[in-house]
CSV table of C-alpha atoms in Angstrom, one decimal:
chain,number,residue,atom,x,y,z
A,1,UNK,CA,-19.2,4.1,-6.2
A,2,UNK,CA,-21.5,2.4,-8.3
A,3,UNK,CA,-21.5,-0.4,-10.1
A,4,UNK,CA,-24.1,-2.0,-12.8
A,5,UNK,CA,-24.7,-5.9,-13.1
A,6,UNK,CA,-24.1,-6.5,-16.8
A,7,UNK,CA,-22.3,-10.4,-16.6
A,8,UNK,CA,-24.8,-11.0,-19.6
A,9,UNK,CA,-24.0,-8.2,-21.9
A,10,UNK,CA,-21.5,-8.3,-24.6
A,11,UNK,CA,-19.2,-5.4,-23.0
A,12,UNK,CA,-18.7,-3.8,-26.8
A,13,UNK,CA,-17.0,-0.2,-27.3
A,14,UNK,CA,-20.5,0.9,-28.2
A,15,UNK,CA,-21.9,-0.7,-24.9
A,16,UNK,CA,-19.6,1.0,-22.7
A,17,UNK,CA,-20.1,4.4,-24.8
A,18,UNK,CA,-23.4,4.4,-23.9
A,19,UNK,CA,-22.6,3.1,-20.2
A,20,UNK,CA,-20.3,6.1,-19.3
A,21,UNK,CA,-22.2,8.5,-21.6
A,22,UNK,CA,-25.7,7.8,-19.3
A,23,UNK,CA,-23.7,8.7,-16.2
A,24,UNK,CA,-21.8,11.9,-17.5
A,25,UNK,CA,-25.2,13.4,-18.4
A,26,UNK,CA,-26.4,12.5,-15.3
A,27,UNK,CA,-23.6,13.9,-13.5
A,28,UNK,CA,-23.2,17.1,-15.9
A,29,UNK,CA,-20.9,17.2,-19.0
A,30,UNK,CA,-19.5,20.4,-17.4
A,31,UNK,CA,-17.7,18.2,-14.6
A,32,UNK,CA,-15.5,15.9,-16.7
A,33,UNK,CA,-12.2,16.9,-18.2
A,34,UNK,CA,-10.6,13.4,-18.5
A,35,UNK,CA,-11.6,9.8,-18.9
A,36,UNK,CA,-8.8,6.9,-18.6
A,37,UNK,CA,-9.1,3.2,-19.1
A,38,UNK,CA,-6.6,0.9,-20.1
A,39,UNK,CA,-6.4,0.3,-23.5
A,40,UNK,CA,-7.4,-3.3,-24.5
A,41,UNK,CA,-10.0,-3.0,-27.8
A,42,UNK,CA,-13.4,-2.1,-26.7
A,43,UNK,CA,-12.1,0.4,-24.4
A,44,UNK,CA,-9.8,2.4,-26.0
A,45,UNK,CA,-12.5,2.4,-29.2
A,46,UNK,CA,-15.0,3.4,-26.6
A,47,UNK,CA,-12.9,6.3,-25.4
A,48,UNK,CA,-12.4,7.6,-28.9
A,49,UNK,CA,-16.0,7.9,-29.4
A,50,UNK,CA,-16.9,9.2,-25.9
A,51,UNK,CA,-14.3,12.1,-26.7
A,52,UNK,CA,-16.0,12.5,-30.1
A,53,UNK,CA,-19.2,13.3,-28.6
A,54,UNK,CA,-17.6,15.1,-26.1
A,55,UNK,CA,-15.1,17.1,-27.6
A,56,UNK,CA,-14.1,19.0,-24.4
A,57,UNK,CA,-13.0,16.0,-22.5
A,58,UNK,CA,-9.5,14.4,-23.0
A,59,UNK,CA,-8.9,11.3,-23.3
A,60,UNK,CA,-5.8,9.4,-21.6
A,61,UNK,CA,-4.8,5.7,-21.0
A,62,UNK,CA,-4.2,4.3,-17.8
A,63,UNK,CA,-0.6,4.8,-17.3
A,64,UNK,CA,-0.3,2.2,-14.3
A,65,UNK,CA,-1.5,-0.6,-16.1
A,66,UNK,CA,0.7,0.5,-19.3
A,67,UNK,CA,3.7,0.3,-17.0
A,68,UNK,CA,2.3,-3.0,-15.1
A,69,UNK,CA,2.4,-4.8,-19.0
A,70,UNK,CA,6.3,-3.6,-18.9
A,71,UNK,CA,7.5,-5.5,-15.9
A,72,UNK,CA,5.1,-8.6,-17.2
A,73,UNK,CA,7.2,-8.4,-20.2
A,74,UNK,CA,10.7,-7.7,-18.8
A,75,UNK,CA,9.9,-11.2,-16.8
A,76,UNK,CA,9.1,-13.3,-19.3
A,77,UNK,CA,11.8,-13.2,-21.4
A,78,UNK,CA,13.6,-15.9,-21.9
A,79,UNK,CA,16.4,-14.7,-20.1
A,80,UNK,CA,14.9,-14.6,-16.9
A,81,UNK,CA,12.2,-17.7,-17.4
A,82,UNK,CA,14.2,-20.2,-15.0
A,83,UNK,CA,14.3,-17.1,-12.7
A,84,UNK,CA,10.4,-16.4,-12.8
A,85,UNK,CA,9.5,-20.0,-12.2
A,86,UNK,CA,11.9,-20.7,-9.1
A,87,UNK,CA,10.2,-17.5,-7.3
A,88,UNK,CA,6.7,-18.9,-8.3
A,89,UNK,CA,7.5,-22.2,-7.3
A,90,UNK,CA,8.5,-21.3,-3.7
A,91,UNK,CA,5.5,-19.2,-3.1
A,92,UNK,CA,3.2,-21.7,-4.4
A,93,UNK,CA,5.3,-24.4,-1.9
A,94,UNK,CA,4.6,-21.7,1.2
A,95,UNK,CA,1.5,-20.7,0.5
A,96,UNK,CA,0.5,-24.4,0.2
A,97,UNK,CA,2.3,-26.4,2.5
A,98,UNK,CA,0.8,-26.0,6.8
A,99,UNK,CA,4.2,-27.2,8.1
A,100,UNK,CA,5.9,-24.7,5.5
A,101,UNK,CA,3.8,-22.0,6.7
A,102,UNK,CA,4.6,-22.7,10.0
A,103,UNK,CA,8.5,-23.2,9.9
A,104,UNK,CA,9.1,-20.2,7.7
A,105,UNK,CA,6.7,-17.9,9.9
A,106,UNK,CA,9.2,-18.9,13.1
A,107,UNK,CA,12.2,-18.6,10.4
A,108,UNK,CA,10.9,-14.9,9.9
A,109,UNK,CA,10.4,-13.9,13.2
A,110,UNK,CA,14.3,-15.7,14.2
A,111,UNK,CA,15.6,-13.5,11.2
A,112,UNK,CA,14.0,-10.2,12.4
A,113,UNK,CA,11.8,-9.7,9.4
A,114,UNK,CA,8.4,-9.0,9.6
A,115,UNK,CA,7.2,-9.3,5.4
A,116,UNK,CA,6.5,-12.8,4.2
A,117,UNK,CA,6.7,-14.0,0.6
A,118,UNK,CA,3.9,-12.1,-1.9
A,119,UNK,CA,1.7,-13.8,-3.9
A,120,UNK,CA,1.2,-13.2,-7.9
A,121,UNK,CA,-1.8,-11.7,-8.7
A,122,UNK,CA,-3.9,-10.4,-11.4
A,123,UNK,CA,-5.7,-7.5,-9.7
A,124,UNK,CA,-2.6,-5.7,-8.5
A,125,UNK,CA,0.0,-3.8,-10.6
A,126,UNK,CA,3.7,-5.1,-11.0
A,127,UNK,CA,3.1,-8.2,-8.2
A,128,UNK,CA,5.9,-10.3,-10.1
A,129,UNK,CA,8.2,-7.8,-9.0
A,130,UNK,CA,6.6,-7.3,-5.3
A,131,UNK,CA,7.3,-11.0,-5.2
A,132,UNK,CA,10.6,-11.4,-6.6
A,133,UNK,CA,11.8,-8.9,-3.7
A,134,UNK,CA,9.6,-11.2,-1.2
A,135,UNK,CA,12.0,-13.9,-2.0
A,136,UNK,CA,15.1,-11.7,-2.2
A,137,UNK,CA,14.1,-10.4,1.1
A,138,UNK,CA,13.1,-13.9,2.7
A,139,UNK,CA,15.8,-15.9,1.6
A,140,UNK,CA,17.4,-16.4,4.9
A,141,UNK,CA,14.4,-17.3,6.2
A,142,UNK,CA,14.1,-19.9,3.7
A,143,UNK,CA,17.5,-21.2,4.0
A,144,UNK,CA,16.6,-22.0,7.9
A,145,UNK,CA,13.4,-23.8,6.9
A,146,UNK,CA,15.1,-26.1,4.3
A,147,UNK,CA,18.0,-26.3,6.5
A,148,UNK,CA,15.2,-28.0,9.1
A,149,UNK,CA,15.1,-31.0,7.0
A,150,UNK,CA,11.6,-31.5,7.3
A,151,UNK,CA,10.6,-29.8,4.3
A,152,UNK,CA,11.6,-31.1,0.9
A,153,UNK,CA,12.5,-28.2,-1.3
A,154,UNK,CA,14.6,-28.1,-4.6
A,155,UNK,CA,16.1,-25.2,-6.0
A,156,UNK,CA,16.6,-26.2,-10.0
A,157,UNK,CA,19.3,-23.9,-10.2
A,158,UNK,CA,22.6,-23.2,-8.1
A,159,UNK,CA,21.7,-20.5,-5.4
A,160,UNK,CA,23.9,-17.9,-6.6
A,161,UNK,CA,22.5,-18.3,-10.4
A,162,UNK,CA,19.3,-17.4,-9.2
A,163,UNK,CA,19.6,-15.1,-6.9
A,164,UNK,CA,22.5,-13.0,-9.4
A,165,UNK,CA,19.7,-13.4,-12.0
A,166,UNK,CA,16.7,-12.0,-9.6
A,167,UNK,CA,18.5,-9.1,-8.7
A,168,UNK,CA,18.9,-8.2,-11.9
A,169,UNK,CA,15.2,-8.5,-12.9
A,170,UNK,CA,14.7,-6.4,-9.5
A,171,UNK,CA,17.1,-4.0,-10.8
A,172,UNK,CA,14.9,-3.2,-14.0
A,173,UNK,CA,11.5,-4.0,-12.6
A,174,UNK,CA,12.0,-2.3,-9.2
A,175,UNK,CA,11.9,1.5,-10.8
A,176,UNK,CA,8.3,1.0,-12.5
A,177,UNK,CA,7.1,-0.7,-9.4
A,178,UNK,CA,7.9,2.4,-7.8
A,179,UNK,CA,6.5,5.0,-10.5
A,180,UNK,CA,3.2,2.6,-10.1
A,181,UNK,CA,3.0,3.4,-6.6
A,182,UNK,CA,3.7,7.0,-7.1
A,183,UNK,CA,0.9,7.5,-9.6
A,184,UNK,CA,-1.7,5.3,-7.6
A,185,UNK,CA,-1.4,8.4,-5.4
A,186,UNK,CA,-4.7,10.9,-5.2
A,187,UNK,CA,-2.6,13.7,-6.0
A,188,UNK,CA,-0.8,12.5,-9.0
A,189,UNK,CA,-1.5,14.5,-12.5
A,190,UNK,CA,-0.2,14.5,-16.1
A,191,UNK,CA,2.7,16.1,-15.4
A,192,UNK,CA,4.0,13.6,-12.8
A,193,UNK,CA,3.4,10.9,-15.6
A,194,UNK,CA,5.8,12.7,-18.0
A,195,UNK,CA,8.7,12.9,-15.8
A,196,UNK,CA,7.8,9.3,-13.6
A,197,UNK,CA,8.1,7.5,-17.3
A,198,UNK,CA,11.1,9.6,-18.7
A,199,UNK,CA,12.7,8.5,-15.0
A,200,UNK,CA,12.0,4.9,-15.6
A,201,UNK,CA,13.1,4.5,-18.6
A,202,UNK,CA,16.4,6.7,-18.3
A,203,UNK,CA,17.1,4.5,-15.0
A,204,UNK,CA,16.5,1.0,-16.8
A,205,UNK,CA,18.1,1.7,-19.8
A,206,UNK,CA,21.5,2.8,-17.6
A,207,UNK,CA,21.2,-0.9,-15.4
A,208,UNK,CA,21.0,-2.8,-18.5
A,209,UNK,CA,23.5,-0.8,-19.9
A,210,UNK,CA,26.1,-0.7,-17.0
A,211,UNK,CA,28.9,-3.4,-17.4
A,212,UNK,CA,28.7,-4.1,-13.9
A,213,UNK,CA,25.4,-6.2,-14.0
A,214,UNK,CA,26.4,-8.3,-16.5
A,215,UNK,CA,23.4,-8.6,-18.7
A,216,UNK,CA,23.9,-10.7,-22.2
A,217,UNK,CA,23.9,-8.7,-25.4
A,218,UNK,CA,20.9,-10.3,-26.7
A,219,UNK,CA,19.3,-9.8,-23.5
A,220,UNK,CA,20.6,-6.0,-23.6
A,221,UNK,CA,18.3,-5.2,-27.0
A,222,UNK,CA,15.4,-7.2,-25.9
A,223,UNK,CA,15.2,-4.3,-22.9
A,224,UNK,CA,15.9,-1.7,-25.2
A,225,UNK,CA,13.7,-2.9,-27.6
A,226,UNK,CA,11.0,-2.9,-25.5
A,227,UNK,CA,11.8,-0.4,-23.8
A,228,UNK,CA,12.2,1.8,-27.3
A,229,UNK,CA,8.5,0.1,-28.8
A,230,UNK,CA,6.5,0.8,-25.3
A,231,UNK,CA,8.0,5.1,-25.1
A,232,UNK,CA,6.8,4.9,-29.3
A,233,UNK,CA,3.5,4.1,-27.5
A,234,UNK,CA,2.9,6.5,-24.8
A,235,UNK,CA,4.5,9.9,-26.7
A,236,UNK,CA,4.2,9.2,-30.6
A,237,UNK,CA,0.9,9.7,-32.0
A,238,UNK,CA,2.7,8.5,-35.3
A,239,UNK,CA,3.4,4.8,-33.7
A,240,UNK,CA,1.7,1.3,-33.9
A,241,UNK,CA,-0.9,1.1,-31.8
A,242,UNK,CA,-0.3,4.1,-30.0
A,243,UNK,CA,-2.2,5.5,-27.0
A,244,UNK,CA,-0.6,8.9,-27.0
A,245,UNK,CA,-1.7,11.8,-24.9
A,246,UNK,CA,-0.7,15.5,-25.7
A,247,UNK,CA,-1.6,16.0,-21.8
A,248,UNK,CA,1.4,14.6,-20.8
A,249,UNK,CA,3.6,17.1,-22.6
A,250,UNK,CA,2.1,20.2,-22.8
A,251,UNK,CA,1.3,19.2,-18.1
A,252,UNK,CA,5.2,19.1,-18.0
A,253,UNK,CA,5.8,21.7,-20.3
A,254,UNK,CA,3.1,23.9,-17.8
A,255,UNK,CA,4.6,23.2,-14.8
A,256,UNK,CA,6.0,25.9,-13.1
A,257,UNK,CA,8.7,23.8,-11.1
């Protein structure tokens, strides 16, 4: 891997053309069949003019980061806002607090489990949904350490409230985490990306849609919605801001299984 020192540089489409254009001559044009990125401004434009150039390489976005920016939306809606800031409160308070660390490492270990709480991050995909389960999964755990004394921790909402209302942002967030971790994988092509997103959204749209999880009518279209506006993105070349692919299709369409 190699990487090039360019903090100064104004990191333009036209700057990272010529960037990724230096090294695919170097390496030979005949070599390359794809190039992905994720597709803020400068480099999706810089994709569409690599592929201009190079007519025989296709050009696809980064399908891990498109389903990251799902589950960041699906937890900020308003819906699930009180829900978002009780989980990152009580990792902030454990990460934070020695004594914390300490009571709710022995909690863990008294409880049989051996994950802790995981932080939000920015350089991981789907990590508000990696740490909503971390509280799911530690909140026995938890329950000992405030049941201690010693620590002072407040829940702003009843305990049933929150937790009803986590597993239900689990229940829609936990699918992408999952496709995520299956496309990370070496072996993972264009084909698994049509059926991993169809999956996804076929499975979240049933959760929201199931009376038994109780989700708010209002709360029921925002999912769809976005749901509806992020599928427009990926497979219609026709939609706002699109970042279709026909690789996706014409992968599952060629698969022989």
């Amino acid at each position: 891997v190699e990487a090039k020192e360019a903090t100064g540089d104004s990191h333009t489409a036209e700057w990272i053309k010529a960037l990724v254009i230096a090294i695919i001559l170097q390496i030979g044009i005949e070599k390359f069949c794809g190039i992905v990125s994720d597709s803020t401004g400068n480099t999706r434009l810089a994709r569409q003019l690599i592929i201009r150039k190079f007519p025989t390489i296709i050009a696809l976005p980064d399908v891990c980061h498109f389903l990251s920016l799902i589950c960041k939306e699906l937890a900020k809606l308003d819906y699930f806002e009180k829900t978002v800031k009780i989980v990152r409160g009580t990792i902030a308070f454990f990460h934070k607090s020695h004594l914390g660390i300490k009571q709710l490492a022995d909690a863990l270990k008294s409880t049989g489990e051996t994950r802790g709480l995981e932080a939000i991050g920015k350089t991981r995909f789907c990590t508000i949904i990696h740490a909503c389960a971390s509280v799911q999964r530690c909140a026995p755990a938890i329950q000992k350490v405030v049941e201690l004394g010693d620590v002072k921790f407040e829940l702003s909402r009843q305990t049933q409230d929150f937790a009803f209302k986590n597993s239900q942002l689990l229940a829609l967030g936990l699918p992408i985490a999952k496709a995520v971790h299956c496309l990370e994988s070496n072996d993972a092509n264009a084909n698994d990306v049509y059926l991993l997103v169809h999956a996804v959204m076929l499975e979240i749209e049933e959760v929201v849609r199931n009376p038994d999880n109780d989700f708010p009518p209002e709360t029921q279209e925002e999912v769809l919605g976005l749901l509806n506006r992020r599928y427009a993105q990926l497979f219609d070349p026709a939609s706002p801001g699109n970042i279709a692919s026909k690789a996706f299709i014409a992968a599952a369409f060629l698969n022989p299984s």
